[in-house]
């Protein structure tokens, strides 16, 4: 199945669609839980399936360091490695190199950085980052970019954006030359004879999709130029990166708007590293199709739970005798079975089951939110749906992993 | 349903039976996973159900300290509190008072101890330990005992055993006077009118079963005397306590044998705090019906996994590229889905999912072992089954929680 995106319904700028990958189809708008080290922390894969997770994100930087690309490649790629037979997306590693590693040194060639695990020295170039992502074998991979720091001056931001554009072209060139090296290339349902006659089709069916990334900091004209020039390089999908990095939320919306108008209608648009439940539906309203964020999973591990009645800090003493479910309007397995009193007890006792159950609920809440957004678009009732969502909090969350 | 034990098959000293509690029936021999703080660490309750867990153990000492007996009582008892609608057993708190708390002071009246959490001072007597267990509301509760330290001299062991006997009588007396205070007393399927005519039946249906505990250290004659005199007090079931406390394993078998011959055939026998997978089947061979142990769950959290091919230390580098399941003969959901390579990656990366999946597998292995033991007894093939189990390791595990 070659990568293909179809729009099925529109409502204003919002779209409902689906895309197809070598490991199955994904309905959009979609929220992608973050599974950094090939695991969504604390949640078994069958539970993710039951929750309706369509596609996961793995972090290239983390998997490159541990267990290493060669190990994952020899084990058949991330899907087989983590026993997840649905699509996976890997990020480029760029964001983590800039946010997690020490002593990084950026040149035109690439980035030298030290591992946050053991201080060992490593080098990522567009070419080596592509090689890593091809070896990991996710269905969707990302061009290597520089995530411009915030705040940054105009000249610095332009320079960074220009380098990201050059790195995007190098990423694509390397990918085109090496895309058959993906671990699962040639797997599939075609016979050998048919394969010979359909070589081109085979290639499309069994390679990854490489997305470009728009940068440009907090300057609308740079966002526009980055979008236009990234589109000129030509990718099957486009991400907007470098947002939700500490800027006020209205600025995030402005930057998304500045970029998204110059992204092609017929390609999926992926806003990286966002957001709260209230925010993600507003990004859908702007025409975003894909999002990922550590917020639901990380907040869950810290006892912050999202519900239809607002946020709950589960350790609060007022829940000690509360027999009700976390969220009376939630249909997830946690709300169906456990009381707030029990969940509070698990959390204040430091029990691992707290992390398991809290994460399951928060993911269910995000997935349900996105599911309802999609239904609203299909019914042409998205404005009404949006009106029922509380206004996003003014304070930005630093929600990247 | 009053507490009732039925033996369905015998093979040598081994028995297959079932007992009935207010929260359902339990087939024996049975292994009871330890859910210290009303959670089997890292495993959701529905997974425990899927694995076939029939009855759990909760620790009175831990729940007494957090969230407190009154909280659990007001929330309907441990079953409702932890959303587990199957039987639960609580220990007496005695073992934890002696092993976990600081500055304990033992008198005829009871034990003064300091919380391992905050150093606060508390007092357990047979009466207050019964009150705690009645408030927690498990289906089976244990008389308050002194777990004699090991090693201990004869005179000291006899004195301790004598006090445990006096405490057993006091435990029973308090229980008989207060058993209607269990949180779920009077719940059930009888109409009010029927209840009035069947008051005695109601009492039996909706109270707990209090088991006595045999002590006597490592002296066969004291084990015998403790068993005989505990039986004179008369309980619906009997536990053998104070073993697996560091003594060599042959001595454990000798002490079990010394006691069990003087326990009534028609009551369940519970050997507390044992053992390895190889050992538990040997205790079944001695006529033990119930066992609990933290070993499968605690070992799992430390990456030690039990398989039909022996023990596996999952962090071992030789598993880094091993695509096989943990145990090719295991039907558990972990072995059905994940590779050793992935489980190793999770463990060495410190991922919580390692603890979740390892625990599920080890519990499945224990439950399957006990299930096969029961089938062998039913078929009269227990000797053959036992011959297929490796000899227990000579080195004892200190496996209590």
XYZ file of N, CA and C in Angstrom, chain B residues 135-328:
582
model
N -12.844 -4.801 59.654
C -13.106 -3.557 58.936
C -12.671 -3.613 57.478
N -11.547 -4.274 57.208
C -11.092 -4.427 55.822
C -12.018 -5.356 55.044
N -12.560 -6.363 55.749
C -13.626 -7.163 55.148
C -13.206 -8.231 54.162
N -11.970 -8.740 54.263
C -11.592 -9.859 53.392
C -12.445 -11.076 53.708
N -12.507 -12.021 52.788
C -13.326 -13.220 52.978
C -12.721 -14.160 53.995
N -11.392 -14.257 53.988
C -10.687 -15.089 54.954
C -9.731 -14.187 55.722
N -9.754 -14.296 57.037
C -8.854 -13.489 57.854
C -8.075 -14.404 58.783
N -6.993 -13.891 59.345
C -6.063 -14.732 60.095
C -5.972 -14.275 61.545
N -5.887 -15.270 62.440
C -5.670 -14.968 63.857
C -4.352 -14.223 64.029
N -4.293 -13.359 65.046
C -3.064 -12.595 65.295
C -2.039 -13.500 65.970
N -0.839 -13.559 65.391
C 0.174 -14.480 65.898
C 1.512 -13.770 66.055
N 2.392 -14.391 66.805
C 3.778 -13.937 66.820
C 4.578 -14.858 65.911
N 5.178 -14.281 64.883
C 6.029 -15.063 63.994
C 7.401 -15.157 64.659
N 7.709 -16.334 65.207
C 8.959 -16.498 65.965
C 10.159 -16.283 65.050
N 11.127 -15.523 65.548
C 12.310 -15.246 64.739
C 13.112 -16.530 64.502
N 13.949 -16.521 63.470
C 14.793 -17.682 63.191
C 16.230 -17.225 63.099
N 17.184 -17.902 63.767
C 16.946 -19.034 64.667
C 16.453 -18.582 66.038
N 15.845 -19.507 66.782
C 15.399 -19.226 68.152
C 15.587 -20.487 68.989
N 15.937 -20.289 70.247
C 16.105 -21.414 71.170
C 14.759 -22.068 71.465
N 14.854 -23.285 72.013
C 13.643 -24.057 72.282
C 12.705 -23.337 73.254
N 13.267 -22.887 74.365
C 12.410 -22.281 75.398
C 11.729 -21.020 74.853
N 12.498 -20.225 74.152
C 11.944 -19.012 73.543
C 10.839 -19.381 72.536
N 11.068 -20.412 71.731
C 10.092 -20.821 70.723
C 8.820 -21.343 71.381
N 8.999 -22.120 72.451
C 7.815 -22.617 73.158
C 7.010 -21.454 73.755
N 7.705 -20.528 74.370
C 7.008 -19.390 74.969
C 6.242 -18.608 73.923
N 6.871 -18.395 72.773
C 6.236 -17.664 71.676
C 5.011 -18.427 71.166
N 5.175 -19.749 71.024
C 4.063 -20.589 70.557
C 2.885 -20.537 71.524
N 3.206 -20.595 72.822
C 2.142 -20.547 73.829
C 1.382 -19.222 73.737
N 2.132 -18.127 73.545
C 1.457 -16.837 73.443
C 0.590 -16.784 72.190
N 1.100 -17.320 71.074
C 0.304 -17.364 69.846
C -0.995 -18.137 70.079
N -0.929 -19.202 70.874
C -2.155 -19.965 71.184
C -3.139 -19.109 71.986
N -2.608 -18.391 72.989
C -3.509 -17.527 73.770
C -4.084 -16.421 72.872
N -3.240 -15.897 71.982
C -3.704 -14.862 71.058
C -4.748 -15.420 70.080
N -4.588 -16.682 69.697
C -5.559 -17.302 68.783
C -6.932 -17.372 69.444
N -6.941 -17.755 70.737
C -8.219 -17.835 71.459
C -8.839 -16.443 71.581
N -8.005 -15.454 71.903
C -8.521 -14.082 71.998
C -9.013 -13.591 70.637
N -8.279 -13.955 69.556
C -8.702 -13.555 68.204
C -10.089 -14.118 67.902
N -10.259 -15.402 68.215
C -11.540 -16.036 67.923
C -12.661 -15.409 68.746
N -12.365 -15.162 70.020
C -13.403 -14.589 70.880
C -13.839 -13.207 70.371
N -12.861 -12.381 69.999
C -13.211 -11.055 69.488
C -13.997 -11.175 68.179
N -13.520 -12.055 67.312
C -14.185 -12.238 66.020
C -15.646 -12.651 66.192
N -15.891 -13.626 67.073
C -17.269 -14.101 67.261
C -18.187 -12.983 67.750
N -17.633 -12.087 68.546
C -18.456 -11.011 69.075
C -18.648 -9.848 68.110
N -17.849 -9.798 67.053
C -17.872 -8.617 66.182
C -18.007 -8.942 64.699
N -18.253 -10.206 64.373
C -18.182 -10.579 62.961
C -19.277 -9.948 62.109
N -20.351 -9.501 62.770
C -21.394 -8.834 61.996
C -21.018 -7.412 61.605
N -19.874 -6.959 62.064
C -19.441 -5.600 61.725
C -18.702 -5.536 60.388
N -18.562 -6.686 59.736
C -17.903 -6.680 58.418
C -18.691 -5.760 57.461
N -18.013 -4.981 56.635
C -18.707 -3.937 55.855
C -19.844 -4.469 54.993
N -19.701 -5.691 54.513
C -20.721 -6.208 53.598
C -21.707 -7.131 54.305
N -21.754 -7.081 55.637
C -22.719 -7.929 56.343
C -24.143 -7.552 55.947
N -24.928 -8.567 55.588
C -26.310 -8.299 55.225
C -26.515 -8.017 53.753
N -25.440 -7.742 53.007
C -25.587 -7.642 51.551
C -25.932 -9.021 51.020
N -26.593 -9.061 49.889
C -26.800 -10.378 49.310
C -28.131 -10.511 48.642
N -28.494 -11.724 48.347
C -29.633 -11.960 47.484
C -30.873 -12.404 48.251
N -30.839 -12.394 49.555
C -32.030 -12.791 50.304
C -32.963 -11.595 50.476
N -34.256 -11.833 50.387
C -35.204 -10.762 50.660
C -35.245 -10.520 52.164
N -35.759 -9.362 52.526
C -35.795 -9.012 53.949
C -36.613 -10.031 54.738
N -37.725 -10.447 54.148
C -38.571 -11.392 54.869
C -37.861 -12.731 55.055
N -37.271 -13.206 53.978
C -36.545 -14.460 54.079
C -35.431 -14.334 55.108
N -34.796 -13.153 55.106
C -33.702 -12.944 56.052
C -34.158 -13.171 57.488
N -35.362 -12.650 57.807
C -35.823 -12.770 59.182
C -35.964 -14.236 59.593
N -36.382 -15.057 58.632
C -36.579 -16.472 58.952
C -35.281 -17.267 58.900
N -34.257 -16.666 58.355
C -33.022 -17.429 58.178
C -31.845 -16.656 58.741
N -32.089 -16.138 59.930
C -31.081 -15.266 60.545
C -29.725 -15.976 60.664
N -29.773 -17.236 61.062
C -28.518 -17.942 61.259
C -27.805 -18.152 59.921
N -28.585 -18.530 58.930
C -28.019 -18.705 57.600
C -27.411 -17.392 57.098
N -28.114 -16.295 57.345
C -27.609 -14.983 56.945
C -26.239 -14.742 57.554
N -26.158 -15.062 58.840
C -24.886 -14.814 59.521
C -23.758 -15.613 58.883
N -24.057 -16.851 58.553
C -23.022 -17.665 57.929
C -22.678 -17.173 56.536
N -23.723 -16.744 55.805
C -23.493 -16.308 54.429
C -22.672 -15.040 54.352
N -22.789 -14.221 55.369
C -22.248 -12.880 55.216
C -21.263 -12.485 56.293
N -20.521 -13.451 56.767
C -19.404 -13.112 57.637
C -18.138 -13.722 57.051
N -17.030 -13.382 57.688
C -15.740 -13.857 57.220
C -15.417 -15.214 57.824
N -14.385 -15.858 57.280
C -13.876 -17.092 57.888
C -12.552 -16.759 58.550
N -12.437 -17.086 59.858
C -11.197 -16.824 60.601
C -10.381 -18.105 60.703
N -9.146 -18.053 60.175
C -8.243 -19.216 60.222
C -7.274 -19.074 61.401
N -6.923 -20.193 62.000
C -5.864 -20.204 63.003
C -4.500 -20.410 62.358
N -3.447 -20.078 63.101
C -2.085 -20.214 62.568
C -1.229 -21.067 63.502
N -0.609 -22.094 62.936
C 0.313 -22.952 63.675
C 1.691 -22.309 63.684
N 2.300 -22.211 64.873
C 3.701 -21.774 64.950
C 4.534 -22.920 65.539
N 5.652 -22.612 66.183
C 6.462 -23.679 66.770
C 7.884 -23.727 66.246
N 8.266 -22.704 65.466
C 9.651 -22.586 65.021
C 10.137 -23.815 64.287
N 11.354 -24.235 64.590
C 11.957 -25.354 63.862
C 12.025 -26.616 64.718
N 11.034 -26.733 65.646
C 10.996 -27.888 66.535
C 9.752 -28.727 66.251
N 9.962 -29.967 65.749
C 8.817 -30.798 65.348
C 7.801 -30.998 66.470
N 8.259 -31.169 67.698
C 7.286 -31.430 68.759
C 6.457 -30.187 69.052
N 7.076 -29.009 68.910
C 6.299 -27.778 69.102
C 5.333 -27.564 67.940
N 5.743 -27.902 66.737
C 4.841 -27.809 65.581
C 3.620 -28.710 65.806
N 3.883 -29.924 66.305
C 2.787 -30.866 66.570
C 1.854 -30.322 67.649
N 2.455 -29.838 68.722
C 1.634 -29.350 69.837
C 0.849 -28.107 69.412
N 1.501 -27.241 68.659
C 0.822 -26.036 68.187
C -0.364 -26.409 67.302
N -0.162 -27.382 66.417
C -1.250 -27.813 65.537
C -2.402 -28.371 66.372
N -2.076 -29.269 67.296
C -3.129 -29.914 68.083
C -3.919 -28.902 68.909
N -3.205 -27.991 69.549
C -3.896 -27.047 70.428
C -4.629 -25.963 69.640
N -4.118 -25.626 68.437
C -4.856 -24.666 67.600
C -6.153 -25.305 67.109
N -6.083 -26.593 66.775
C -7.275 -27.309 66.322
C -8.313 -27.380 67.446
N -7.826 -27.493 68.682
C -8.767 -27.523 69.810
C -9.578 -26.234 69.909
N -8.956 -25.142 69.541
C -9.696 -23.862 69.566
C -10.802 -23.872 68.516
N -10.533 -24.577 67.407
C -11.532 -24.810 66.357
C -11.695 -23.628 65.403
N -11.125 -23.786 64.252
C -11.242 -22.799 63.171
C -11.723 -23.496 61.893
N -12.284 -22.757 60.951
C -12.706 -23.376 59.680
C -11.544 -23.672 58.740
N -10.334 -23.236 59.087
C -9.154 -23.524 58.275
C -7.922 -23.222 59.100
N -6.798 -23.803 58.707
C -5.573 -23.671 59.495
C -4.389 -23.310 58.608
N -3.617 -22.350 59.100
C -2.400 -21.980 58.390
C -1.190 -22.483 59.148
N -0.116 -22.712 58.413
C 1.182 -22.998 59.018
C 2.043 -21.773 58.749
N 2.416 -21.086 59.827
C 3.188 -19.853 59.688
C 4.607 -20.022 60.180
N 5.397 -18.982 60.058
C 6.742 -18.986 60.630
C 7.727 -19.856 59.877
N 7.417 -20.192 58.620
C 8.370 -20.962 57.815
C 8.827 -20.112 56.620
N 9.827 -20.631 55.906
C 10.441 -19.879 54.812
C 10.976 -18.543 55.339
N 11.629 -18.635 56.517
C 12.166 -17.444 57.161
C 13.694 -17.502 57.215
N 14.275 -18.326 56.316
C 15.720 -18.393 56.256
C 16.268 -19.784 56.553
N 15.398 -20.695 56.995
C 15.862 -22.056 57.313
C 16.142 -22.836 56.016
N 16.994 -23.879 56.084
C 17.200 -24.695 54.887
C 15.902 -25.394 54.497
N 15.746 -25.621 53.203
C 14.456 -26.108 52.719
C 14.049 -27.466 53.285
N 14.981 -28.423 53.447
C 14.566 -29.707 54.054
C 13.930 -29.520 55.426
N 14.396 -28.519 56.160
C 13.790 -28.259 57.463
C 12.357 -27.739 57.297
N 12.123 -26.941 56.272
C 10.756 -26.478 56.010
C 9.822 -27.674 55.793
N 10.267 -28.592 54.925
C 9.432 -29.763 54.655
C 9.167 -30.549 55.945
N 10.211 -30.670 56.784
C 10.068 -31.431 58.021
C 9.033 -30.767 58.942
N 9.079 -29.440 59.014
C 8.156 -28.721 59.896
C 6.721 -28.795 59.358
N 6.577 -28.683 58.038
C 5.240 -28.822 57.448
C 4.692 -30.199 57.786
N 5.519 -31.201 57.606
C 5.095 -32.573 57.862
C 4.720 -32.770 59.334
N 5.521 -32.168 60.226
C 5.271 -32.323 61.664
C 3.921 -31.728 62.058
N 3.531 -30.654 61.382
C 2.277 -29.981 61.741
C 1.079 -30.565 61.008
N 1.234 -30.814 59.724
C 0.069 -31.078 58.869
C -0.621 -32.386 59.241
N 0.140 -33.309 59.821
C -0.471 -34.588 60.190
C -1.485 -34.423 61.312
N -1.412 -33.297 61.997
C -2.332 -33.076 63.115
C -3.389 -32.031 62.803
N -3.472 -31.676 61.520
C -4.551 -30.775 61.091
C -5.661 -31.614 60.496
N -6.916 -31.227 60.713
C -8.024 -32.078 60.263
C -8.065 -32.168 58.735
N -8.390 -33.350 58.287
C -8.490 -33.623 56.851
C -9.521 -32.740 56.158
N -10.579 -32.419 56.869
C -11.718 -31.774 56.215
C -11.676 -30.246 56.288
N -10.523 -29.695 56.619
C -10.376 -28.238 56.641
C -9.215 -27.849 55.734
N -9.308 -26.672 55.091
C -8.190 -26.260 54.226
C -6.946 -25.943 55.047
N -5.803 -26.210 54.440
C -4.496 -25.991 55.070
C -3.731 -24.996 54.213
N -3.249 -23.988 54.887
C -2.641 -22.852 54.173
C -1.214 -22.691 54.671
N -0.250 -22.870 53.768
C 1.165 -22.678 54.116
C 1.556 -21.260 53.703
N 1.898 -20.449 54.676
C 2.058 -19.010 54.440
C 3.440 -18.644 53.891
N 3.427 -17.837 52.820
C 4.674 -17.212 52.370
C 5.631 -18.110 51.618
N 5.115 -19.082 50.873
C 5.983 -19.939 50.055
C 5.416 -19.979 48.637
N 6.263 -20.310 47.683
C 7.675 -20.692 47.627
C 8.069 -20.542 46.176
N 9.101 -21.288 45.751
C 9.470 -21.312 44.327
C 8.475 -22.204 43.574
N 8.468 -22.132 42.232
C 7.544 -23.012 41.487
C 7.805 -24.490 41.782
N 9.083 -24.851 41.984
C 9.391 -26.261 42.268
C 8.904 -26.639 43.667
N 9.019 -25.699 44.589
C 8.642 -26.008 45.967
C 7.135 -26.129 46.150
N 6.372 -25.269 45.498
C 4.934 -25.259 45.801
C 4.279 -26.596 45.472
N 4.755 -27.268 44.421
C 4.154 -28.569 44.101
C 4.536 -29.613 45.145
N 5.704 -29.457 45.757
C 6.073 -30.383 46.838
C 5.234 -30.137 48.091
N 4.861 -28.886 48.326
C 3.956 -28.632 49.453
C 2.571 -29.207 49.160
N 2.140 -29.126 47.898
C 0.882 -29.779 47.526
C 0.974 -31.269 47.835
N 2.114 -31.853 47.533
C 2.315 -33.290 47.794
C 2.198 -33.602 49.279
N 2.500 -32.619 50.112
C 2.398 -32.839 51.565
C 0.976 -32.623 52.096
N 0.076 -32.172 51.229
C -1.304 -31.984 51.665
C -1.687 -30.531 51.901
N -0.865 -29.606 51.411
C -1.186 -28.183 51.541
C -2.187 -27.797 50.442
N -3.175 -26.958 50.813
C -4.214 -26.552 49.864
C -4.058 -25.113 49.369
N -3.433 -24.260 50.165
C -3.344 -22.835 49.831
C -1.930 -22.337 50.096
N -1.449 -21.464 49.217
C -0.138 -20.844 49.409
C -0.188 -19.417 48.882
N 0.672 -18.589 49.445
C 0.851 -17.246 48.905
C 2.338 -16.959 48.928
N 2.777 -16.079 48.052
C 4.188 -15.716 48.056
C 4.400 -14.466 47.201
N 5.314 -13.604 47.643
C 5.669 -12.443 46.825
C 6.688 -12.806 45.747
N 7.208 -14.045 45.793
C 8.299 -14.370 44.885
C 7.970 -14.129 43.399
N 6.851 -14.621 42.878
C 6.637 -14.418 41.436
C 6.572 -12.942 41.056
N 5.917 -12.145 41.893
C 5.750 -10.733 41.557
C 7.026 -9.942 41.837
N 7.656 -10.186 42.984
C 8.878 -9.439 43.305
C 10.013 -9.825 42.367
N 10.170 -11.120 42.102
C 11.232 -11.556 41.187
C 11.013 -10.930 39.801
N 9.748 -10.879 39.376
C 9.437 -10.290 38.069
C 9.929 -8.849 37.999
N 9.707 -8.110 39.068
C 10.117 -6.702 39.061
C 11.636 -6.570 39.041
N 12.338 -7.635 39.445
C 13.795 -7.623 39.365
C 14.310 -8.387 38.150
N 13.413 -8.686 37.218
C 13.854 -9.284 35.957
C 14.151 -10.766 36.025
N 13.707 -11.433 37.090
C 13.900 -12.884 37.212
C 12.600 -13.577 36.823
N 12.670 -14.374 35.767
C 11.451 -14.948 35.208
C 11.493 -16.462 35.268
N 10.357 -17.048 35.620
C 10.241 -18.486 35.726
C 9.678 -19.049 34.425
N 10.334 -20.067 33.887
C 9.845 -20.673 32.654
C 9.952 -22.190 32.766
N 9.324 -22.861 31.810
C 9.373 -24.326 31.791
C 10.790 -24.814 31.510
N 11.649 -23.914 31.043
C 13.042 -24.279 30.772
C 13.972 -23.776 31.863
N 13.416 -23.312 32.953
C 14.242 -22.816 34.062
C 14.140 -21.313 34.211
N 14.977 -20.774 35.091
C 14.934 -19.344 35.382
C 15.654 -18.538 34.319
N 15.135 -17.373 34.032
C 15.744 -16.459 33.066
C 15.994 -15.114 33.744
N 17.215 -14.621 33.617
C 17.509 -13.250 34.038
C 17.446 -12.407 32.781
N 16.352 -11.671 32.643
C 16.024 -11.094 31.340
C 17.004 -10.023 30.904
N 17.752 -9.439 31.847
C 18.687 -8.386 31.424
C 19.935 -8.947 30.723
N 20.074 -10.268 30.762
C 21.249 -10.895 30.165
C 21.413 -10.506 28.686
N 22.637 -10.143 28.312
C 22.906 -9.658 26.953
C 22.574 -10.704 25.894
N 22.584 -11.971 26.266
C 22.313 -12.990 25.239
C 20.880 -12.939 24.720
N 20.016 -12.193 25.383
C 18.641 -12.082 24.889
C 18.436 -10.877 23.972
N 19.486 -10.091 23.744
C 19.335 -8.826 23.020
C 18.725 -9.006 21.629
N 19.009 -10.120 20.984
C 18.482 -10.352 19.635
C 17.606 -11.598 19.588
N 17.121 -12.028 20.733
C 16.357 -13.273 20.811
C 14.886 -13.014 20.498
N 14.454 -13.506 19.342
C 13.080 -13.232 18.893
C 12.059 -14.187 19.492
N 12.530 -15.190 20.226
C 11.606 -16.174 20.785
C 10.839 -15.634 21.971
N 9.755 -16.341 22.363
C 9.004 -15.937 23.563
C 9.791 -16.316 24.816
N 9.433 -15.698 25.928
C 10.040 -16.030 27.217
C 10.043 -17.525 27.445
N 8.892 -18.133 27.212
C 8.728 -19.561 27.480
C 7.881 -20.146 26.360
N 8.492 -20.970 25.497
C 7.747 -21.490 24.342
C 6.555 -22.359 24.742
